[in-house]
Amino acid sequence: MNNRWQGVSFTDRLATVDYRVGERAHIVVDSDVCRSCTTKACVTACPANLFAPTAEGGILFNYEDCFECGTCYMVCNNDGAITWTYPDGGFGVVFHRG
Amino acid sequence: MTSYDAIVVGAGPAGASAALALARAGRRVVMVERGLFPGAKNVYGGVIYGRVLDDIIPAWWEEVPFDRWVVRRSTMVMTPNQSLSIDYRTDAWADAPYNGMTATRSRFDAWLAGRAVAEGATLVTSTVATGLIRDQRGAVVGVRTDRDGAELLAPVVVAADGVNSFLAKEAGLLPKADAAHHTLGVKEVLKLPTEVINDRFGVSNHQGVDIEMLGCTGEVPGGGFLYTNTDSVSIGVVLSLPQLAASGRRPESFIADLKEHPSIAPLLRGATLGEYSAHLIPEGGFHVMPKLAVDGMVLTGDAAGMTLAAGIWLEGVNFAIGSGWTAGQAIDRALATGDVSASGLASYRSDLEESFVLADHRRLRRAPGLVLSERVQQRYPGLVCDLAESFFTVTNPTPKAGGRKWLQAATKKHGVRLRHLVRDGWEGMRTFG
Ligand SMILES: Cc1cc2nc3c(=O)[nH]c(=O)nc-3n(C[C@H](O)[C@H](O)[C@H](O)COP(=O)(O)OP(=O)(O)OC[C@H]3O[C@@H](n4cnc5c(N)ncnc54)[C@H](O)[C@@H]3O)c2cc1C
Ligand code: SF4
Ligand code: SF4
């Protein structure tokens, strides 16, 4: 049974979450600033696993599956790397079992 | 345009309680909530301790949308392959006035906000308050929203916008980012049939169990939790942000490990993932709580860092309700005198000092530091489990070594000095006593 627990892929995991995806990206990551980042703390800590390191040392980010938790801007120590806002009213994550 | 006496930003427990107090006092109050409905953005453990509602909504238990009344509270101290529990049970907690209930925030928050609406408050959902409006002297006089750029004006704004409170940040009351005083909670809701939960946890319908765990988050300070809902179990971990970021370990991997623990795995067998979620918790407590009132605005609930987070024992909803309710009453009085400046609103803080909200925070102000300390996190769980193992293991034909030997061996193995043990024991008494 161990393998089954470990085996929950991120796609399956996020498939359990309801989103009303808005057109505006509510979080924008400036990959140029990230290139100089040595911690890549966001890659480790984002619970929705939305920060993907690129081969050039930057970050590829997709806002669509975001929980709007705030972890990324809290742990990021590079000013200007993350522009963080809430999605427009009514958009974004809809938790049903929070 | 309707004019309001107060604008409440956020329809979580803090905001709904503030709005309820104001509406009951006959004030015109509007709640602005960014979610599709109140609760849509909110995640907690969770158990709600409802006694705070006794004076606010008499016989609240007859209408509250709960899952189960908690009749068993357990604290489990563990290593990867051991566990020791303190397990308290009383079925008296399944009768009024009850102690705690497991509940889902999408239902609970919607219910409480609905109570405020029933007494005359206005609720506007799907709307973000995007910034503060101030007069020439800097007093807060309203908020901008993202609903066609509409502005709302009122003598008082209640910041009930939760842990990331951008209103408090804009007013300069909270730092822009403060990883050191926040933890990340990640949670999985696992679906299981009601009867299976009843059997595995030894409870009957509507009775529930709450388990808090220490020693299950490896090198990252934090803790774990497990709560029974009607037909699901919530399991999750709380992780200190700076150490999580430095650990290189993904948050969900801590839950995966916890679910495989020999004391936990059998409880979850056959369960399937119903929802995965995450949310931040303000863990700083009394020492880092911001100023609670400025001219024209007060901070309530998590926006003011009011979760009582003694490490793993989390109480936040009751503190949010207590602070929101107290704020609403203080604002009503300030409106009556016509002085909504910081000094006109000062009775909010002094009333909170009198109530459990700040009394408990003051009393437990050392708890976050102690429970998240290196020894309590990394050394004591193993030490305590080894002592229990020595005590419960029958070693015949070798004679029993006895308490002092066991203690010596365990402290040595876990790198704990006796004087540390004594000092931390004393600190624990001062903290929780
Ligand atoms: C993992 C975890 C476990 C927990 N376990 C427990 C537990 O078992 N028991 C317990 O009592 N507490 C627990 N807590 C704490 C509890 O969840 C919080 O203390 C409580 O939710 C605080 O209530 P609040 O009303 O202050 O804030 P919130 O519940 O966060 O509500 C804030 C509201 O404001 C809205 N909002 C935010 N910004 C804006 C804006 N700009 N415009 C419009 N709307 C906005 C949000 O959508 C939200 O509805 C836990 C927390 C976490 C994260
Ligand atoms: S977002 Fe911040 S933490 Fe993440 S890679 Fe960029 S600079 Fe580093
Ligand atoms: S807000 Fe939370 S879920 Fe969204 S990107 Fe940042 S860390 Fe990830």
XYZ file of C-alpha atoms and ligand atoms in Angstrom:
600
model
C 0.000 0.000 0.000
C 2.978 2.277 0.495
C 3.537 2.719 -3.195
C -0.006 3.827 -3.742
C 0.355 6.743 -1.318
C 3.659 7.836 -2.716
C 2.221 7.377 -6.162
C -0.283 10.245 -6.066
C 1.026 12.298 -8.986
C 0.669 16.041 -8.989
C -1.787 15.866 -11.822
C -4.003 13.502 -9.803
C -3.500 15.599 -6.695
C -4.544 18.858 -8.340
C -7.407 17.102 -10.125
C -9.106 16.967 -6.703
C -9.103 20.776 -6.505
C -11.782 22.996 -8.047
C -10.613 26.130 -9.895
C -12.326 28.950 -11.773
C -9.290 30.006 -13.751
C -9.236 33.731 -14.494
C -7.724 35.278 -17.603
C -5.294 37.464 -15.692
C -2.182 35.824 -14.272
C -2.471 36.919 -10.636
C 1.123 35.958 -9.879
C 3.940 36.889 -12.232
C 7.476 35.592 -11.835
C 10.373 37.481 -13.394
C 12.580 34.658 -14.550
C 15.501 37.066 -15.151
C 15.612 37.908 -11.445
C 15.416 34.193 -10.577
C 18.563 33.420 -12.536
C 20.666 34.926 -9.771
C 18.749 33.096 -7.032
C 20.740 30.453 -5.213
C 17.997 29.059 -2.963
C 15.138 28.417 -5.390
C 13.060 28.275 -2.216
C 9.801 28.524 -4.177
C 10.544 25.279 -6.037
C 10.761 23.424 -2.731
C 8.000 25.130 -0.809
C 5.095 25.860 -3.186
C 2.486 23.313 -2.081
C 0.967 23.199 -5.559
C 4.386 22.637 -7.156
C 3.980 25.449 -9.674
C 7.595 26.653 -9.937
C 9.658 24.702 -12.451
C 13.367 25.452 -12.765
C 14.542 25.855 -16.362
C 17.812 24.713 -17.864
C 18.999 28.343 -18.031
C 18.593 28.771 -14.252
C 15.320 30.650 -14.510
C 11.794 29.713 -13.465
C 8.787 28.617 -15.460
C 5.591 29.460 -13.597
C 1.938 28.719 -14.248
C -0.654 30.491 -12.074
C -3.635 28.312 -12.974
C -3.435 25.706 -10.205
C -2.490 28.126 -7.414
C -3.910 27.839 -3.856
C -3.330 31.570 -3.233
C -1.536 30.644 -0.009
C 1.296 33.200 -0.083
C 4.142 30.778 0.625
C 6.129 31.751 -2.478
C 6.364 35.467 -1.777
C 7.106 34.769 1.900
C 10.092 32.495 1.218
C 11.457 34.357 -1.818
C 14.360 36.555 -0.839
C 14.889 38.277 -4.201
C 13.066 41.587 -4.399
C 11.049 41.911 -7.556
C 11.082 38.247 -8.527
C 7.438 37.651 -7.641
C 4.561 40.041 -8.243
C 1.774 38.641 -6.108
C -1.915 39.582 -6.123
C -5.165 37.743 -5.513
C -7.081 36.556 -8.570
C -9.977 38.786 -9.584
C -13.060 38.337 -7.407
C -14.736 34.953 -7.820
C -11.815 33.456 -9.769
C -9.070 31.140 -8.620
C -9.273 28.224 -6.231
C -12.596 27.060 -4.756
C -12.033 24.813 -1.749
C -14.961 22.557 -0.846
C -13.383 20.564 1.983
C -11.152 23.215 3.600
C -25.117 54.295 -3.641
C -25.916 52.832 -0.223
C -23.860 54.343 2.530
C -22.459 52.152 5.259
C -21.319 52.612 8.833
C -18.638 49.970 8.408
C -16.990 47.885 5.693
C -15.751 44.438 6.635
C -13.134 42.977 4.297
C -13.266 39.185 4.414
C -16.247 37.006 5.315
C -14.287 34.397 7.267
C -15.068 33.812 10.959
C -13.543 37.154 12.036
C -15.361 39.212 9.420
C -18.701 37.460 9.800
C -18.581 37.932 13.588
C -17.727 41.622 13.285
C -20.553 42.084 10.772
C -22.969 40.185 13.022
C -22.147 42.406 16.013
C -22.587 45.562 13.951
C -25.796 44.421 12.291
C -27.258 43.420 15.627
C -26.442 46.883 16.947
C -28.450 48.311 14.058
C -25.461 49.483 12.002
C -25.344 49.369 8.219
C -22.489 46.994 7.438
C -21.203 45.353 4.264
C -18.891 42.323 4.009
C -16.643 42.173 0.947
C -15.458 38.625 0.199
C -13.199 37.683 -2.714
C -14.324 34.059 -2.820
C -17.244 32.713 -4.801
C -18.866 32.162 -1.386
C -17.605 32.627 2.202
C -15.232 29.753 2.946
C -14.227 29.091 -0.662
C -10.684 30.322 0.000
C -10.306 28.996 3.514
C -8.444 25.940 4.774
C -7.786 24.801 8.329
C -7.234 21.537 10.250
C -9.869 21.425 11.615
C -11.699 21.505 14.807
C -13.782 24.483 15.856
C -14.155 25.185 19.568
C -17.646 26.610 19.617
C -18.168 27.886 23.166
C -17.182 31.368 21.990
C -20.552 31.378 20.198
C -22.590 30.826 23.384
C -23.292 34.531 23.891
C -23.445 35.376 20.197
C -25.848 32.743 18.861
C -27.717 31.009 21.693
C -28.061 27.235 21.084
C -25.751 27.592 18.078
C -25.225 23.815 18.129
C -28.759 23.225 16.914
C -28.011 24.906 13.587
C -24.249 24.833 13.030
C -23.170 22.686 10.039
C -20.794 20.361 11.895
C -19.356 16.982 10.932
C -18.638 15.316 14.280
C -18.409 16.324 17.948
C -14.920 15.556 19.195
C -15.026 13.039 22.072
C -11.379 11.933 21.896
C -8.353 14.215 21.878
C -4.991 12.587 21.435
C -1.496 13.963 21.419
C 0.949 11.576 19.787
C 4.712 11.866 20.073
C 6.482 9.873 17.413
C 9.621 8.800 15.590
C 9.507 7.117 12.161
C 8.745 3.749 13.772
C 7.506 4.472 17.311
C 4.673 6.431 18.899
C 3.443 7.295 22.369
C -0.002 8.836 22.874
C -1.901 10.648 25.539
C -5.481 9.874 24.661
C -8.358 11.493 26.488
C -11.960 10.504 25.894
C -15.226 11.646 27.317
C -18.567 11.117 25.677
C -19.812 14.110 27.659
C -18.291 16.208 24.865
C -20.941 14.773 22.548
C -23.622 16.672 24.462
C -24.413 20.367 24.743
C -22.605 22.654 25.240
C -19.927 20.477 23.557
C -16.190 21.071 23.396
C -15.076 20.909 19.766
C -16.543 19.957 16.401
C -14.959 18.909 13.178
C -16.437 20.993 10.390
C -15.745 22.020 6.821
C -14.977 25.676 6.229
C -16.983 25.940 3.014
C -20.061 25.133 5.095
C -19.151 26.695 8.441
C -18.000 30.064 7.092
C -20.994 30.282 4.775
C -23.279 29.562 7.734
C -21.748 32.219 9.993
C -21.758 34.870 7.261
C -25.356 33.879 6.526
C -26.216 34.547 10.175
C -24.852 38.080 9.806
C -26.907 38.567 6.644
C -30.014 37.277 8.434
C -29.559 40.076 10.971
C -29.194 42.771 8.343
C -25.598 42.753 7.088
C -24.929 42.927 3.351
C -22.649 40.318 1.761
C -20.859 40.998 -1.530
C -18.981 37.945 -2.798
C -16.576 37.509 -5.736
C -15.108 40.924 -4.958
C -11.551 41.764 -3.935
C -10.802 44.814 -1.803
C -7.746 45.986 -3.716
C -6.599 48.871 -1.544
C -7.361 51.425 1.157
C -8.857 54.860 0.613
C -7.628 57.526 3.032
C -8.480 61.150 3.717
C -5.910 63.978 3.730
C -4.940 63.199 7.323
C -4.282 59.556 6.520
C -7.348 58.125 8.216
C -8.851 55.091 6.479
C -12.226 56.016 4.990
C -12.938 53.131 2.648
C -11.650 50.533 0.206
C -11.253 50.205 -3.526
C -12.635 47.033 -5.070
C -12.162 45.165 -8.316
C -15.890 45.181 -9.029
C -15.959 47.674 -11.940
C -13.451 49.708 -9.928
C -16.157 50.589 -7.394
C -15.130 52.361 -4.202
C -16.827 51.773 -0.858
C -16.737 54.513 1.757
C -17.515 54.246 5.474
C -16.262 55.661 8.767
C -14.645 52.345 9.733
C -12.995 49.476 7.847
C -12.539 46.083 9.496
C -9.548 44.197 8.128
C -10.699 40.583 8.463
C -8.760 39.528 5.401
C -6.811 36.696 6.963
C -3.184 35.712 7.195
C -1.765 37.542 4.185
C -3.694 40.720 5.095
C -2.751 43.131 2.340
C -4.803 45.807 4.070
C -2.613 45.550 7.193
C 0.480 45.561 4.989
C -0.687 48.620 3.088
C -1.328 50.407 6.391
C 2.224 49.553 7.464
C 1.046 47.358 10.339
C 2.510 44.091 9.056
C 5.809 43.462 7.251
C 5.518 42.716 3.525
C 6.850 39.195 4.075
C 7.683 37.461 7.333
C 8.558 33.808 6.756
C 10.030 33.403 10.250
C 6.635 33.860 11.909
C 4.532 31.762 9.566
C 4.030 28.083 9.022
C 2.581 26.340 5.997
C -0.246 23.899 6.571
C -0.823 21.267 3.894
C -3.771 18.943 4.126
C -5.291 15.949 2.387
C -8.937 15.086 2.890
C -9.218 11.320 2.462
C -12.583 9.772 1.734
C -13.723 6.838 3.861
C -17.227 5.510 4.560
C -18.821 6.774 7.784
C -19.096 3.286 9.330
C -15.459 2.516 8.592
C -14.423 5.691 10.402
C -16.715 4.841 13.325
C -15.184 1.359 13.633
C -11.549 2.334 13.219
C -11.674 5.235 15.641
C -14.047 3.627 18.139
C -16.797 6.217 17.934
C -20.444 6.307 16.938
C -22.204 8.540 14.428
C -21.550 12.234 15.012
C -18.680 11.485 17.407
C -15.202 12.394 16.289
C -11.511 12.159 17.083
C -8.710 14.684 16.963
C -5.057 13.643 16.953
C -2.153 16.095 17.094
C 1.328 14.793 16.398
C 4.826 15.880 17.294
C 7.992 14.399 15.806
C 6.583 13.591 12.371
C 8.145 16.399 10.331
C 11.776 15.281 10.225
C 14.286 18.114 10.271
C 11.642 20.795 9.691
C 10.013 22.174 12.862
C 6.276 21.558 12.826
C 3.716 18.926 13.621
C 0.931 16.796 12.229
C -2.820 16.526 12.636
C -5.580 14.029 11.904
C -9.287 14.755 12.280
C -12.349 12.658 11.519
C -15.106 14.223 9.433
C -18.445 12.600 8.621
C -17.200 10.562 5.663
C -13.589 11.607 5.375
C -10.442 12.033 7.425
C -8.298 15.176 7.284
C -4.595 14.566 7.630
C -1.867 17.127 7.296
C 1.266 18.764 8.547
C 2.286 22.225 9.638
C 5.800 23.261 8.594
C 7.981 26.183 9.583
C 8.531 28.210 6.387
C 12.252 29.068 6.514
C 13.288 25.539 7.418
C 10.916 24.020 4.868
C 12.410 26.220 2.159
C 15.940 25.259 3.208
C 15.161 21.543 3.545
C 14.795 20.785 -0.149
C 11.839 18.547 0.766
C 8.454 19.102 -0.825
C 5.517 19.752 1.562
C 3.372 16.854 0.362
C 6.193 14.377 1.009
C 5.779 14.984 4.760
C 2.135 13.928 4.527
C 3.136 10.898 2.466
C 5.568 9.803 5.194
C 3.038 10.419 7.940
C 0.448 8.289 6.132
C 2.894 5.394 6.110
C 3.633 5.574 9.817
C 2.707 2.248 11.473
C 0.358 4.036 13.901
C -1.410 5.966 11.155
C -1.442 3.756 8.059
C -4.020 1.228 9.367
C -6.436 4.074 10.109
C -6.365 5.199 6.476
C -6.340 1.915 4.608
C -8.373 2.079 1.405
C -9.000 5.823 1.626
C -8.934 7.929 -1.538
C -7.920 11.546 -1.959
C -10.905 13.888 -1.875
C -9.106 17.231 -1.860
C -5.580 18.535 -1.458
C -5.135 22.031 -0.035
C -2.770 24.432 1.700
C -2.851 27.658 3.705
C -0.510 29.762 5.832
C -0.739 30.105 9.624
C 0.515 33.093 11.633
C 2.611 31.461 14.375
C 4.287 34.434 15.983
C 1.727 34.840 18.758
C 1.608 37.619 21.291
C 5.115 38.965 20.734
C 4.674 39.856 17.082
C 1.009 40.873 17.090
C 0.590 44.173 15.230
C -1.118 47.336 16.420
C -4.855 46.543 16.347
C -6.351 49.931 15.525
C -5.397 52.935 13.409
C -7.573 55.888 12.465
C -10.626 54.375 10.774
C -9.504 50.749 10.753
C -9.135 47.731 13.052
C -7.432 44.373 12.472
C -9.162 41.137 13.474
C -8.463 37.397 13.418
C -5.547 36.118 11.358
C -5.027 39.560 9.831
C -3.784 40.437 13.314
C -1.936 37.124 13.745
C -4.434 35.861 16.289
C -4.206 32.125 15.724
C -3.189 30.569 19.020
C -0.583 28.216 17.690
C 1.142 26.536 20.568
C 3.105 24.664 17.965
C 0.738 21.835 17.158
C -2.410 22.726 19.067
C -4.141 25.152 16.736
C -6.987 27.407 17.771
C -7.755 30.138 15.285
C -11.424 30.106 14.360
C -12.543 30.735 17.941
C -9.999 33.550 18.271
C -11.166 35.044 14.983
C -14.782 34.943 16.173
C -13.862 36.412 19.556
C -11.861 39.250 18.051
C -14.392 40.009 15.296
C -17.262 40.130 17.754
C -15.332 42.357 20.154
C -14.285 44.635 17.277
C -17.878 44.986 16.092
C -19.034 46.071 19.532
C -16.153 48.500 19.978
C -16.858 50.044 16.563
C -20.527 50.462 17.440
C -19.526 52.423 20.548
C -16.992 54.505 18.614
C -19.613 55.346 15.995
C -21.968 56.458 18.771
C -19.381 58.892 20.132
C -18.411 60.031 16.641
C -14.724 59.306 17.296
C -13.402 56.556 15.033
C -9.765 57.551 15.363
C -7.282 55.080 16.807
C -8.011 56.398 20.279
C -11.761 56.260 19.711
C -11.327 52.600 18.740
C -8.933 51.810 21.597
C -11.542 49.950 23.647
C -11.269 47.137 21.086
C -7.809 46.263 22.400
C -8.656 46.738 26.066
C -11.769 44.561 25.706
C -9.668 41.863 24.051
C -7.213 42.005 26.955
C -10.127 41.196 29.251
C -11.357 38.323 27.104
C -9.770 34.954 26.356
C -8.386 36.304 23.083
C -5.462 38.277 24.459
C -5.449 36.629 27.897
C -4.688 33.230 26.346
C -2.207 34.756 23.927
C -0.367 36.481 26.752
C -0.338 33.342 28.891
C 0.915 31.131 26.052
C 3.288 33.684 24.553
C 6.299 31.399 25.005
C 4.605 28.313 23.562
C 5.437 28.749 19.853
C 9.139 29.155 20.659
C 9.207 26.192 23.015
C 7.214 23.735 20.915
C 9.139 24.608 17.751
C 12.530 24.523 19.521
C 15.235 22.125 18.395
C 15.089 19.884 21.463
C 11.313 19.565 21.567
C 11.237 18.919 17.809
C 14.300 16.763 17.203
C 15.282 15.125 20.454
C 12.429 14.711 22.904
C 10.105 12.637 20.705
C 12.776 9.950 20.324
C 13.773 10.200 23.972
C 10.219 9.834 25.200
C 9.493 6.938 22.843
C 12.677 5.117 23.916
C 11.788 5.559 27.575
C 8.335 4.133 26.909
C 9.881 1.256 25.015
C 12.220 0.456 27.923
C 9.348 0.642 30.353
C 7.041 -1.614 28.354
C 9.618 -4.133 27.098
C 10.000 -7.293 29.172
C 13.644 -8.281 29.002
C 13.622 -11.634 30.886
C 15.849 -13.341 31.648
C 17.925 -10.119 31.880
C 16.781 -8.186 34.972
C 15.091 -4.826 34.413
C 17.613 -2.004 34.252
C 15.280 0.468 35.967
C 14.272 4.078 35.506
C 17.569 5.825 36.132
C 19.505 3.580 33.735
C 16.815 3.968 31.106
C 16.877 7.728 31.435
C 20.669 7.793 31.244
C 20.712 5.629 28.149
C 17.935 7.601 26.425
C 19.379 11.048 27.174
C 22.796 9.924 25.974
C 21.444 8.422 22.775
C 19.473 11.577 21.907
C 22.164 14.014 22.960
C 20.144 15.589 25.749
C 21.720 16.755 28.989
C 19.797 16.325 32.195
C 20.065 20.013 33.006
C 18.443 20.797 29.632
C 15.662 18.399 30.471
C 15.130 20.092 33.816
C 15.285 23.559 32.282
C 12.836 22.675 29.488
C 10.530 21.001 31.998
C 10.534 24.214 34.013
C 10.023 26.259 30.844
C 7.112 23.967 29.953
C 5.510 24.590 33.345
C 5.956 28.339 32.945
C 4.560 28.217 29.433
C 1.533 26.023 29.929
C 1.065 26.294 33.700
C -3.497 23.999 8.270
C -4.280 24.806 9.262
C -4.878 24.179 10.332
C -5.643 24.914 11.235
N -6.316 24.241 12.202
C -7.179 24.914 12.983
C -8.056 24.207 13.858
O -8.073 22.978 13.897
N -8.895 24.913 14.649
C -8.945 26.283 14.585
O -9.746 26.879 15.313
N -8.144 26.980 13.751
C -7.274 26.332 12.939
N -6.506 27.029 12.048
C -6.534 28.512 12.059
C -7.785 29.100 11.407
O -7.981 28.576 10.131
C -7.676 30.618 11.282
O -7.221 31.160 12.485
C -9.012 31.272 10.919
O -9.430 30.856 9.663
C -8.891 32.791 10.933
O -10.112 33.363 10.559
P -10.156 34.791 9.860
O -11.582 35.115 9.649
O -9.314 35.733 10.617
O -9.381 34.595 8.482
P -9.764 33.661 7.239
O -10.510 32.481 7.677
O -8.512 33.475 6.496
O -10.747 34.566 6.388
C -10.288 35.673 5.641
C -11.293 35.940 4.538
O -10.985 37.150 3.865
C -11.098 36.961 2.469
N -10.209 37.963 1.869
C -8.864 38.067 2.017
N -8.391 39.161 1.389
C -9.459 39.762 0.817
C -9.612 40.935 0.028
N -8.565 41.717 -0.268
N -10.836 41.248 -0.414
C -11.906 40.478 -0.115
N -11.831 39.361 0.634
C -10.612 39.003 1.110
C -10.704 35.530 2.253
O -11.234 35.022 1.052
C -11.296 34.854 3.482
O -12.606 34.431 3.275
C -5.742 26.327 11.118
C -5.130 26.958 10.038
C -4.434 26.226 9.102
C -3.848 26.918 7.920
S 10.839 33.189 -7.234
Fe 12.252 33.874 -5.649
S 12.839 31.965 -4.587
Fe 11.946 31.382 -6.546
S 13.682 31.173 -7.918
Fe 12.863 33.255 -8.200
S 14.076 34.480 -6.796
Fe 14.394 32.370 -6.152
S 0.544 31.258 -3.632
Fe 1.012 29.213 -2.806
S 0.163 27.771 -4.296
Fe 0.247 29.776 -5.298
S 2.190 29.784 -6.381
Fe 2.572 30.748 -4.386
S 3.231 29.054 -3.069
Fe 2.301 28.136 -4.880
